[in-house]
Amino acid sequence: MASPRTQQPRSPSIRDVARVAGVSHQTVSRVLNNSDAIRAETKDRVLAAMEQLQYRPNRAARALVTSRTHTIGVLTAQRSHYGPAATMQAIEDAAVTRGYSVTTANIAAATDEAVRDGLGHLLDQDVEGIIVIAPQQRVFDLIEELGMRTPYVALRTSGGDERSTLFIDQMEGARLATAHLLDLGHEYVRHIAGPQDWIEAEARMQGFLREMSDRDMPVVPPILGDWTADFGYHAGRELLRYRDCTAIFCSNDAMALGVMHAARSYGLDVPGDLSVVGYDDIPEAKHLWPPLTTVAVDFPELGRRCVELLLPSEGHTLRPVDLVPQLVVRGSTGAPRRR
């Protein structure tokens, strides 16, 4: 009878390290890859566990990690909204033409943990650069705190000098929308803003308030919405119950659609009794009835510029230039009826 084969002791694995350190194996991988998205105390626990187990990473695997991947990462939130979705599609198309693939990390909330996990997911794949499309200022603040060494491009909503930042002048877009209504003769204009913690919503609301203030027009505090048509409908019902405004500027087209529905539910005519302006110029805006006056942002161009800034062509460096939204006047706005 053959003697039993002598069992060789098993070398510790990355999962053994994770178990001893009390973290996930993905976190151990991020420590091995010198990820910026790991807290110092977590890194210390992982290193201590490696020392305890005498763990040695596979050099061949590490060599693969350090090779060029021709991959860029995108850290994004709320991809279901039109702006981020259109920008993301343009990023993917532009990257493919440059011979790059795109991997994404979606963060459900702008918590420190979610942002670190999202960045860690991208850095684990050795992306050569990262594009950040996020609605909350905290995301950008945390990235700066981490001192990330991987090149990245961020989207912001106001101008500046940062070389790695593209700007959309959302405030100017809101001023254009508000000025259009005031130029038509509306004296009582209300604003339905987006969520309070969204950078875009804040910039658009400030644009509305500044234009009204600069023209010495009466201002009622904006209503904070959630970007949905349902919210626009219910907010519109409340605003129109007392008929104390003749125009409503909404921070996005979906809420504007809801407002137009609310107007019709009261038997009001758009734009005869109420003028409505949206923001974003979604593809459906021109097909509403009446077609929606809105502020257009060239999201595809924004996506293309993100890739060009992150991966400049040989011998050519792109200088970040503000993208200024454009007002698109359609049938949902007109002069107010005199009472």
Coordinates of N, CA and C in Angstrom, one line a residue, residues 88-315:
M88 N -21.1 60.4 -19.7 CA -20.5 59.0 -19.6 C -20.4 58.4 -21.0
Q89 N -21.5 58.4 -21.8 CA -21.4 57.8 -23.1 C -20.4 58.5 -24.0
A90 N -20.2 59.8 -23.9 CA -19.2 60.5 -24.7 C -17.8 60.1 -24.3
I91 N -17.6 59.9 -23.0 CA -16.3 59.5 -22.4 C -16.0 58.2 -23.0
E92 N -16.9 57.2 -23.0 CA -16.6 55.9 -23.5 C -16.3 55.9 -25.0
D93 N -17.1 56.7 -25.7 CA -16.8 56.8 -27.2 C -15.4 57.4 -27.5
A94 N -15.1 58.5 -26.8 CA -13.8 59.1 -27.0 C -12.7 58.3 -26.6
A95 N -12.8 57.5 -25.5 CA -11.8 56.6 -25.0 C -11.5 55.5 -26.0
V96 N -12.5 55.0 -26.6 CA -12.3 53.9 -27.6 C -11.6 54.4 -28.8
T97 N -11.8 55.6 -29.2 CA -11.1 56.1 -30.4 C -9.6 56.3 -30.1
R98 N -9.3 56.4 -28.8 CA -7.9 56.5 -28.4 C -7.2 55.2 -28.0
G99 N -8.0 54.1 -28.2 CA -7.5 52.8 -27.8 C -7.6 52.5 -26.4
Y100 N -8.4 53.1 -25.6 CA -8.6 52.9 -24.2 C -10.0 52.3 -23.9
S101 N -10.0 51.5 -22.9 CA -11.3 51.0 -22.3 C -11.6 51.8 -21.1
V102 N -12.9 51.7 -20.7 CA -13.3 52.5 -19.5 C -14.0 51.6 -18.5
T103 N -13.6 51.8 -17.2 CA -14.2 51.0 -16.1 C -14.8 52.1 -15.2
T104 N -15.9 51.8 -14.6 CA -16.6 52.7 -13.8 C -16.8 52.3 -12.4
A105 N -16.9 53.2 -11.5 CA -17.3 53.0 -10.1 C -18.4 53.9 -9.7
N106 N -19.6 53.4 -9.4 CA -20.7 54.2 -9.1 C -20.8 54.3 -7.6
I107 N -21.0 55.5 -7.1 CA -21.1 55.7 -5.6 C -22.6 56.1 -5.3
A108 N -23.2 55.4 -4.4 CA -24.6 55.7 -4.1 C -24.8 56.9 -3.3
A109 N -23.7 57.2 -2.4 CA -23.8 58.4 -1.6 C -22.4 58.9 -1.4
A110 N -22.3 60.2 -1.1 CA -21.0 60.9 -1.1 C -20.4 60.8 0.3
T111 N -20.4 59.6 0.9 CA -19.7 59.3 2.1 C -18.2 59.1 1.9
D112 N -17.4 59.3 2.9 CA -16.0 59.1 2.8 C -15.7 57.6 2.4
E113 N -16.5 56.7 3.1 CA -16.3 55.3 2.8 C -16.6 54.9 1.4
A114 N -17.7 55.4 0.9 CA -18.2 55.1 -0.5 C -17.2 55.7 -1.5
V115 N -16.7 56.9 -1.3 CA -15.7 57.5 -2.2 C -14.4 56.7 -2.2
R116 N -13.9 56.3 -1.0 CA -12.7 55.5 -0.9 C -12.8 54.2 -1.6
D117 N -14.0 53.5 -1.4 CA -14.2 52.2 -2.0 C -14.3 52.4 -3.5
G118 N -14.9 53.4 -4.0 CA -15.0 53.7 -5.4 C -13.6 53.9 -6.1
L119 N -12.9 54.8 -5.4 CA -11.5 55.0 -5.9 C -10.7 53.7 -5.8
G120 N -10.8 53.0 -4.7 CA -10.1 51.8 -4.6 C -10.4 50.8 -5.6
H121 N -11.7 50.7 -6.0 CA -12.1 49.8 -7.1 C -11.4 50.1 -8.4
L122 N -11.3 51.4 -8.7 CA -10.6 51.8 -9.9 C -9.1 51.6 -9.9
L123 N -8.5 52.0 -8.7 CA -7.1 51.9 -8.6 C -6.6 50.4 -8.6
D124 N -7.5 49.5 -8.1 CA -7.2 48.1 -8.1 C -7.0 47.6 -9.5
Q125 N -7.6 48.2 -10.5 CA -7.5 47.8 -11.9 C -6.4 48.6 -12.6
D126 N -5.6 49.3 -11.8 CA -4.4 50.0 -12.4 C -4.8 50.9 -13.5
V127 N -5.9 51.7 -13.3 CA -6.3 52.7 -14.4 C -5.2 53.7 -14.5
E128 N -5.0 54.2 -15.7 CA -4.0 55.2 -16.0 C -4.5 56.6 -15.7
G129 N -5.7 56.8 -15.5 CA -6.3 58.1 -15.1 C -7.7 57.9 -14.7
I130 N -8.2 58.9 -14.0 CA -9.6 58.9 -13.5 C -10.3 60.2 -13.8
I131 N -11.6 60.0 -14.3 CA -12.5 61.2 -14.5 C -13.5 61.1 -13.4
V132 N -13.7 62.3 -12.7 CA -14.6 62.3 -11.6 C -15.9 63.1 -12.0
I133 N -17.0 62.4 -12.0 CA -18.3 63.1 -12.2 C -19.2 62.8 -11.0
A134 N -19.2 63.8 -10.1 CA -19.9 63.6 -8.9 C -20.7 64.9 -8.5
P135 N -21.9 64.7 -7.9 CA -22.7 65.9 -7.6 C -22.4 66.7 -6.4
Q136 N -21.7 66.0 -5.4 CA -21.4 66.7 -4.1 C -20.0 67.2 -4.0
Q137 N -19.9 68.4 -3.4 CA -18.6 69.0 -3.2 C -17.7 68.1 -2.3
R138 N -18.3 67.4 -1.4 CA -17.5 66.5 -0.5 C -16.6 65.5 -1.2
V139 N -17.1 65.0 -2.4 CA -16.3 64.1 -3.1 C -15.0 64.7 -3.6
F140 N -15.1 65.9 -4.1 CA -13.8 66.6 -4.6 C -12.9 66.9 -3.4
D141 N -13.5 67.3 -2.3 CA -12.7 67.7 -1.1 C -11.9 66.4 -0.6
L142 N -12.6 65.3 -0.6 CA -12.0 64.1 -0.2 C -10.8 63.6 -1.1
I143 N -11.0 63.8 -2.4 CA -10.0 63.4 -3.4 C -8.8 64.3 -3.1
E144 N -9.0 65.5 -2.9 CA -7.8 66.4 -2.6 C -7.1 66.0 -1.3
E145 N -7.9 65.7 -0.3 CA -7.3 65.2 1.0 C -6.5 64.0 0.8
L146 N -6.9 63.1 -0.1 CA -6.2 61.8 -0.3 C -4.9 62.1 -1.0
G147 N -4.7 63.2 -1.7 CA -3.5 63.4 -2.4 C -3.2 62.4 -3.4
M148 N -4.2 62.0 -4.2 CA -4.1 60.9 -5.1 C -3.0 61.2 -6.2
R149 N -2.2 60.2 -6.4 CA -1.1 60.3 -7.4 C -1.5 60.0 -8.8
T150 N -2.6 59.2 -9.0 CA -3.0 58.9 -10.3 C -3.6 60.2 -11.0
P151 N -3.3 60.5 -12.2 CA -3.9 61.7 -12.9 C -5.4 61.6 -12.9
Y152 N -6.0 62.7 -12.7 CA -7.5 62.7 -12.7 C -8.0 64.1 -13.3
V153 N -9.2 64.0 -13.8 CA -9.9 65.2 -14.3 C -11.2 65.3 -13.5
A154 N -11.6 66.5 -13.1 CA -12.8 66.7 -12.3 C -13.7 67.6 -13.1
L155 N -15.0 67.4 -12.9 CA -16.0 68.4 -13.5 C -16.5 69.3 -12.4
R156 N -16.5 70.6 -12.6 CA -17.0 71.5 -11.6 C -18.0 72.4 -12.3
T157 N -18.6 73.3 -11.5 CA -19.7 74.1 -12.0 C -19.4 75.6 -12.0
S158 N -18.1 76.0 -11.7 CA -17.7 77.4 -11.8 C -16.3 77.5 -12.2
G159 N -15.8 78.6 -12.7 CA -14.5 78.7 -13.2 C -13.4 78.7 -12.2
G160 N -12.2 78.5 -12.8 CA -11.0 78.5 -11.9 C -9.8 78.2 -12.7
D161 N -8.6 78.0 -12.1 CA -7.4 77.9 -12.8 C -6.8 76.5 -12.8
E162 N -7.5 75.6 -12.1 CA -6.9 74.2 -12.0 C -6.7 73.6 -13.4
R163 N -5.6 73.0 -13.6 CA -5.3 72.4 -14.9 C -6.1 71.1 -15.1
S164 N -6.4 70.4 -14.0 CA -7.1 69.2 -14.2 C -8.6 69.3 -14.0
T165 N -9.2 70.5 -14.2 CA -10.6 70.7 -14.0 C -11.3 71.3 -15.2
L166 N -12.4 70.7 -15.6 CA -13.3 71.3 -16.6 C -14.5 71.9 -15.9
F167 N -14.9 73.1 -16.4 CA -15.9 73.8 -15.7 C -17.1 74.0 -16.6
I168 N -18.3 73.9 -16.0 CA -19.6 74.2 -16.6 C -20.1 75.4 -15.9
D169 N -20.4 76.5 -16.6 CA -20.9 77.7 -15.9 C -22.4 77.6 -15.7
Q170 N -22.8 76.8 -14.7 CA -24.2 76.5 -14.4 C -24.9 77.8 -14.0
M171 N -24.2 78.6 -13.2 CA -24.8 79.9 -12.7 C -25.2 80.8 -13.9
E172 N -24.3 80.9 -14.9 CA -24.6 81.7 -16.1 C -25.8 81.1 -16.8
G173 N -25.9 79.8 -16.9 CA -27.1 79.2 -17.6 C -28.4 79.6 -16.9
A174 N -28.3 79.6 -15.5 CA -29.5 79.9 -14.8 C -29.9 81.4 -14.9
R175 N -28.9 82.2 -15.0 CA -29.1 83.6 -15.2 C -29.8 83.9 -16.6
L176 N -29.3 83.1 -17.6 CA -29.9 83.3 -18.9 C -31.4 82.9 -18.9
A177 N -31.7 81.8 -18.2 CA -33.1 81.4 -18.1 C -34.0 82.4 -17.4
T178 N -33.5 82.9 -16.3 CA -34.2 83.9 -15.5 C -34.3 85.2 -16.2
A179 N -33.3 85.7 -16.9 CA -33.3 86.9 -17.7 C -34.3 86.8 -18.8
H180 N -34.4 85.6 -19.4 CA -35.4 85.4 -20.5 C -36.8 85.7 -20.0
L181 N -37.2 85.2 -18.8 CA -38.5 85.3 -18.3 C -38.7 86.8 -17.9
L182 N -37.7 87.5 -17.3 CA -37.9 88.8 -16.9 C -38.0 89.7 -18.2
D183 N -37.3 89.4 -19.2 CA -37.3 90.2 -20.4 C -38.7 90.1 -21.1
L184 N -39.4 89.0 -20.9 CA -40.7 88.8 -21.4 C -41.8 89.6 -20.7
G185 N -41.4 90.1 -19.5 CA -42.3 91.0 -18.7 C -42.8 90.3 -17.5
H186 N -42.3 89.1 -17.1 CA -42.8 88.5 -15.9 C -42.1 89.2 -14.7
E187 N -43.0 89.5 -13.7 CA -42.5 90.1 -12.5 C -42.5 89.1 -11.3
Y188 N -43.3 88.1 -11.4 CA -43.4 87.1 -10.3 C -42.9 85.7 -10.8
V189 N -41.6 85.5 -10.6 CA -41.0 84.2 -11.1 C -40.6 83.4 -9.9
R190 N -41.0 82.1 -9.9 CA -40.6 81.2 -8.9 C -39.5 80.2 -9.4
H191 N -38.8 79.6 -8.5 CA -37.7 78.7 -8.9 C -37.9 77.4 -8.1
I192 N -37.9 76.3 -8.8 CA -37.8 75.0 -8.2 C -36.4 74.4 -8.4
A193 N -35.7 74.4 -7.3 CA -34.3 74.0 -7.3 C -34.1 72.5 -7.2
G194 N -32.9 72.0 -7.4 CA -32.6 70.6 -7.2 C -32.2 70.3 -5.8
P195 N -31.7 69.1 -5.5 CA -31.4 68.7 -4.1 C -30.3 69.7 -3.6
Q196 N -30.4 69.9 -2.3 CA -29.6 70.9 -1.6 C -28.1 70.5 -1.7
D197 N -27.8 69.2 -1.7 CA -26.4 68.8 -1.6 C -25.7 68.6 -3.0
W198 N -26.5 69.0 -4.0 CA -25.9 68.9 -5.4 C -25.2 70.2 -5.8
I199 N -24.0 70.1 -6.3 CA -23.3 71.3 -6.7 C -24.1 72.0 -7.8
E200 N -24.5 71.3 -8.8 CA -25.3 71.9 -9.9 C -26.5 72.6 -9.4
A201 N -27.2 72.0 -8.5 CA -28.5 72.6 -8.0 C -28.2 74.0 -7.3
E202 N -27.1 74.0 -6.5 CA -26.7 75.2 -5.8 C -26.3 76.3 -6.8
A203 N -25.5 75.9 -7.8 CA -25.1 76.9 -8.7 C -26.3 77.5 -9.5
R204 N -27.2 76.7 -9.9 CA -28.3 77.1 -10.7 C -29.2 78.0 -9.8
M205 N -29.4 77.6 -8.6 CA -30.2 78.4 -7.7 C -29.6 79.8 -7.5
Q206 N -28.2 79.8 -7.3 CA -27.6 81.1 -7.1 C -27.6 82.0 -8.3
G207 N -27.6 81.4 -9.5 CA -27.8 82.1 -10.7 C -29.1 82.8 -10.8
F208 N -30.2 82.1 -10.4 CA -31.5 82.6 -10.4 C -31.6 83.8 -9.4
L209 N -31.1 83.6 -8.2 CA -31.2 84.6 -7.2 C -30.4 85.9 -7.5
R210 N -29.3 85.7 -8.2 CA -28.5 86.9 -8.5 C -29.1 87.7 -9.6
E211 N -29.7 87.0 -10.6 CA -30.4 87.7 -11.7 C -31.6 88.5 -11.2
M212 N -32.3 87.9 -10.3 CA -33.5 88.5 -9.7 C -33.0 89.7 -8.9
S213 N -32.0 89.5 -8.1 CA -31.5 90.6 -7.2 C -30.9 91.8 -8.0
D214 N -30.2 91.4 -9.1 CA -29.6 92.5 -9.9 C -30.6 93.4 -10.6
R215 N -31.8 92.8 -10.8 CA -32.9 93.6 -11.4 C -33.9 94.1 -10.4
D216 N -33.6 94.0 -9.1 CA -34.5 94.5 -8.1 C -35.9 93.9 -8.2
M217 N -35.9 92.6 -8.5 CA -37.2 91.9 -8.6 C -37.6 91.2 -7.2
P218 N -38.8 91.1 -6.9 CA -39.2 90.4 -5.6 C -38.8 88.9 -5.7
V219 N -38.3 88.4 -4.6 CA -37.8 87.0 -4.6 C -38.5 86.3 -3.5
V220 N -39.0 85.1 -3.8 CA -39.5 84.2 -2.8 C -38.6 83.1 -2.7
P221 N -38.2 82.5 -1.6 CA -37.3 81.5 -1.4 C -37.6 80.3 -2.4
P222 N -36.6 79.8 -3.1 CA -36.8 78.6 -4.0 C -37.3 77.4 -3.2
I223 N -37.9 76.5 -3.9 CA -38.3 75.2 -3.4 C -37.2 74.2 -3.7
L224 N -36.8 73.4 -2.8 CA -35.8 72.4 -3.0 C -36.4 71.1 -3.5
G225 N -36.1 70.7 -4.7 CA -36.7 69.5 -5.3 C -35.8 68.3 -5.3
D226 N -36.1 67.3 -6.1 CA -35.3 66.1 -6.2 C -35.1 65.6 -7.6
W227 N -35.2 66.5 -8.6 CA -35.0 66.3 -10.0 C -36.1 65.5 -10.7
T228 N -37.1 65.0 -10.0 CA -38.1 64.1 -10.6 C -39.3 64.9 -11.1
A229 N -40.0 64.4 -12.2 CA -41.2 65.0 -12.7 C -42.3 64.9 -11.6
D230 N -42.3 63.9 -10.8 CA -43.3 63.8 -9.7 C -43.2 65.0 -8.8
F231 N -42.0 65.3 -8.4 CA -41.8 66.4 -7.5 C -42.3 67.7 -8.2
G232 N -41.9 67.9 -9.5 CA -42.3 69.1 -10.2 C -43.8 69.2 -10.2
Y233 N -44.5 68.1 -10.4 CA -46.0 68.1 -10.5 C -46.6 68.6 -9.1
H234 N -46.1 68.0 -8.0 CA -46.7 68.3 -6.7 C -46.3 69.7 -6.3
A235 N -45.1 70.1 -6.6 CA -44.7 71.5 -6.3 C -45.4 72.5 -7.1
G236 N -45.6 72.1 -8.4 CA -46.4 73.0 -9.3 C -47.9 73.2 -8.8
R237 N -48.4 72.1 -8.3 CA -49.8 72.1 -7.8 C -49.9 73.1 -6.6
E238 N -48.9 73.1 -5.7 CA -48.9 74.0 -4.6 C -48.7 75.4 -5.0
L239 N -47.7 75.7 -5.9 CA -47.4 77.0 -6.4 C -48.6 77.7 -7.1
L240 N -49.3 76.9 -7.9 CA -50.4 77.4 -8.8 C -51.7 77.5 -8.0
R241 N -51.8 76.9 -6.9 CA -53.0 76.9 -6.1 C -53.5 78.4 -5.9
Y242 N -52.5 79.3 -5.6 CA -52.8 80.6 -5.3 C -52.5 81.6 -6.4
R243 N -52.0 81.1 -7.5 CA -51.8 81.9 -8.7 C -51.0 83.2 -8.4
D244 N -49.9 83.0 -7.6 CA -49.2 84.2 -7.3 C -47.9 84.3 -8.1
C245 N -47.8 83.5 -9.2 CA -46.6 83.6 -10.1 C -47.1 83.4 -11.5
T246 N -46.4 84.0 -12.4 CA -46.7 83.8 -13.9 C -45.7 83.0 -14.6
A247 N -44.6 82.7 -13.9 CA -43.5 81.9 -14.6 C -42.8 81.1 -13.5
I248 N -42.3 79.9 -13.9 CA -41.5 79.0 -13.1 C -40.3 78.6 -13.8
F249 N -39.2 78.8 -13.2 CA -37.9 78.2 -13.7 C -37.5 77.0 -12.9
C250 N -37.4 75.9 -13.6 CA -37.1 74.6 -12.9 C -35.6 74.3 -13.1
S251 N -35.0 73.6 -12.1 CA -33.6 73.4 -12.2 C -33.2 72.2 -13.2
N252 N -34.2 71.5 -13.6 CA -34.0 70.5 -14.7 C -35.3 70.3 -15.5
D253 N -35.2 69.6 -16.6 CA -36.4 69.4 -17.5 C -37.4 68.5 -16.9
A254 N -37.0 67.5 -16.2 CA -38.0 66.6 -15.6 C -39.0 67.3 -14.7
M255 N -38.5 68.1 -13.8 CA -39.3 68.9 -12.9 C -40.2 69.9 -13.7
A256 N -39.7 70.4 -14.8 CA -40.4 71.3 -15.6 C -41.6 70.6 -16.3
L257 N -41.4 69.4 -16.7 CA -42.5 68.6 -17.3 C -43.6 68.4 -16.2
G258 N -43.2 68.1 -15.0 CA -44.2 67.9 -13.9 C -45.0 69.2 -13.7
V259 N -44.3 70.4 -13.8 CA -45.0 71.7 -13.6 C -46.0 71.9 -14.7
M260 N -45.7 71.6 -15.9 CA -46.6 71.7 -17.0 C -47.8 70.9 -16.8
H261 N -47.6 69.6 -16.3 CA -48.7 68.8 -16.0 C -49.6 69.4 -14.9
A262 N -49.0 70.0 -13.9 CA -49.7 70.6 -12.8 C -50.6 71.8 -13.3
A263 N -50.0 72.6 -14.3 CA -50.7 73.7 -14.8 C -52.0 73.2 -15.5
R264 N -51.9 72.2 -16.3 CA -53.0 71.6 -17.0 C -54.1 71.0 -16.1
S265 N -53.6 70.5 -15.0 CA -54.6 69.9 -14.0 C -55.5 71.0 -13.4
Y266 N -55.0 72.3 -13.5 CA -55.8 73.4 -13.1 C -56.5 74.1 -14.2
G267 N -56.4 73.6 -15.4 CA -57.0 74.2 -16.6 C -56.2 75.4 -17.1
L268 N -55.0 75.5 -16.7 CA -54.2 76.7 -17.1 C -53.4 76.4 -18.4
D269 N -53.2 77.4 -19.2 CA -52.5 77.3 -20.5 C -51.1 77.6 -20.3
V270 N -50.2 76.8 -21.0 CA -48.8 77.1 -21.0 C -48.5 77.4 -22.5
P271 N -48.0 78.6 -22.8 CA -47.5 79.7 -21.9 C -48.5 80.8 -21.6
G272 N -49.8 80.7 -22.1 CA -50.7 81.8 -21.9 C -50.8 82.2 -20.4
D273 N -51.1 81.2 -19.5 CA -51.2 81.6 -18.1 C -49.9 81.4 -17.3
L274 N -49.1 80.5 -17.8 CA -47.8 80.2 -17.1 C -46.7 79.9 -18.0
S275 N -45.6 80.6 -17.9 CA -44.4 80.3 -18.6 C -43.5 79.3 -17.8
V276 N -42.9 78.3 -18.5 CA -42.1 77.3 -17.8 C -40.8 77.2 -18.5
V277 N -39.7 77.2 -17.8 CA -38.3 77.0 -18.3 C -37.7 75.8 -17.6
G278 N -37.0 75.0 -18.3 CA -36.3 73.9 -17.7 C -34.8 74.1 -17.8
Y279 N -34.0 73.0 -17.6 CA -32.6 73.0 -17.7 C -32.1 71.6 -18.1
D280 N -31.1 71.6 -19.0 CA -30.4 70.4 -19.5 C -30.7 70.1 -21.0
D281 N -31.9 70.5 -21.4 CA -32.3 70.2 -22.8 C -32.2 68.7 -23.1
I282 N -33.0 67.9 -22.4 CA -33.1 66.5 -22.7 C -33.6 66.3 -24.1
P283 N -33.3 65.1 -24.7 CA -33.8 64.9 -26.1 C -35.3 65.1 -26.3
E284 N -36.1 64.8 -25.2 CA -37.5 64.8 -25.3 C -38.1 66.2 -25.2
A285 N -37.3 67.2 -24.8 CA -37.8 68.5 -24.5 C -38.4 69.2 -25.7
K286 N -37.9 69.0 -26.9 CA -38.4 69.6 -28.1 C -39.7 68.9 -28.5
H287 N -40.1 67.8 -27.9 CA -41.3 67.0 -28.3 C -42.4 67.2 -27.3
L288 N -42.2 67.9 -26.2 CA -43.3 68.1 -25.3 C -44.3 69.1 -25.9
W289 N -45.5 69.2 -25.3 CA -46.4 70.2 -25.9 C -46.9 71.1 -24.8
P290 N -46.5 72.4 -24.9 CA -45.7 73.0 -25.9 C -44.2 72.5 -25.7
P291 N -43.4 72.6 -26.8 CA -42.0 72.3 -26.6 C -41.4 73.2 -25.6
L292 N -40.5 72.6 -24.8 CA -40.0 73.2 -23.6 C -38.8 74.2 -23.9
T293 N -38.9 75.4 -23.4 CA -37.8 76.3 -23.3 C -36.9 75.8 -22.2
T294 N -35.6 75.7 -22.5 CA -34.7 75.1 -21.6 C -33.3 75.7 -21.8
V295 N -32.4 75.3 -20.9 CA -31.0 75.7 -21.0 C -30.2 74.4 -21.4
A296 N -29.5 74.5 -22.5 CA -28.8 73.4 -23.1 C -27.4 73.3 -22.6
V297 N -26.9 72.2 -22.2 CA -25.5 71.9 -21.9 C -25.0 70.9 -22.8
D298 N -23.9 71.1 -23.5 CA -23.3 70.2 -24.4 C -22.6 69.1 -23.7
F299 N -23.4 68.1 -23.1 CA -22.8 67.0 -22.4 C -21.8 66.2 -23.2
P300 N -22.2 65.8 -24.4 CA -21.2 65.0 -25.2 C -19.8 65.7 -25.4
E301 N -19.9 67.0 -25.7 CA -18.6 67.8 -25.8 C -17.9 67.8 -24.5
L302 N -18.6 67.8 -23.4 CA -18.0 67.8 -22.1 C -17.3 66.4 -21.9
G303 N -17.9 65.3 -22.3 CA -17.3 64.0 -22.1 C -16.0 63.9 -23.0
R304 N -16.1 64.5 -24.2 CA -14.9 64.4 -25.1 C -13.7 65.2 -24.5
R305 N -14.1 66.4 -24.0 CA -13.0 67.2 -23.4 C -12.4 66.6 -22.2
C306 N -13.2 65.8 -21.4 CA -12.6 65.1 -20.3 C -11.5 64.1 -20.7
V307 N -11.8 63.4 -21.7 CA -10.8 62.4 -22.2 C -9.6 63.1 -22.8
E308 N -9.8 64.2 -23.5 CA -8.7 64.9 -24.2 C -7.8 65.5 -23.1
L309 N -8.4 66.0 -22.0 CA -7.6 66.6 -21.0 C -6.8 65.5 -20.2
L310 N -7.5 64.4 -20.0 CA -6.8 63.3 -19.3 C -5.7 62.6 -20.1
L311 N -6.0 62.5 -21.4 CA -5.1 61.8 -22.3 C -4.7 62.8 -23.5
P312 N -4.0 63.8 -23.3 CA -3.7 64.8 -24.3 C -3.0 64.1 -25.5
S313 N -3.3 64.6 -26.7 CA -2.6 64.0 -27.9 C -1.2 64.4 -27.9
E314 N -0.3 63.7 -28.5 CA 1.1 63.9 -28.5 C 1.4 65.3 -29.1
G315 N 2.1 66.1 -28.4 CA 2.5 67.4 -28.8 C 1.4 68.5 -28.7

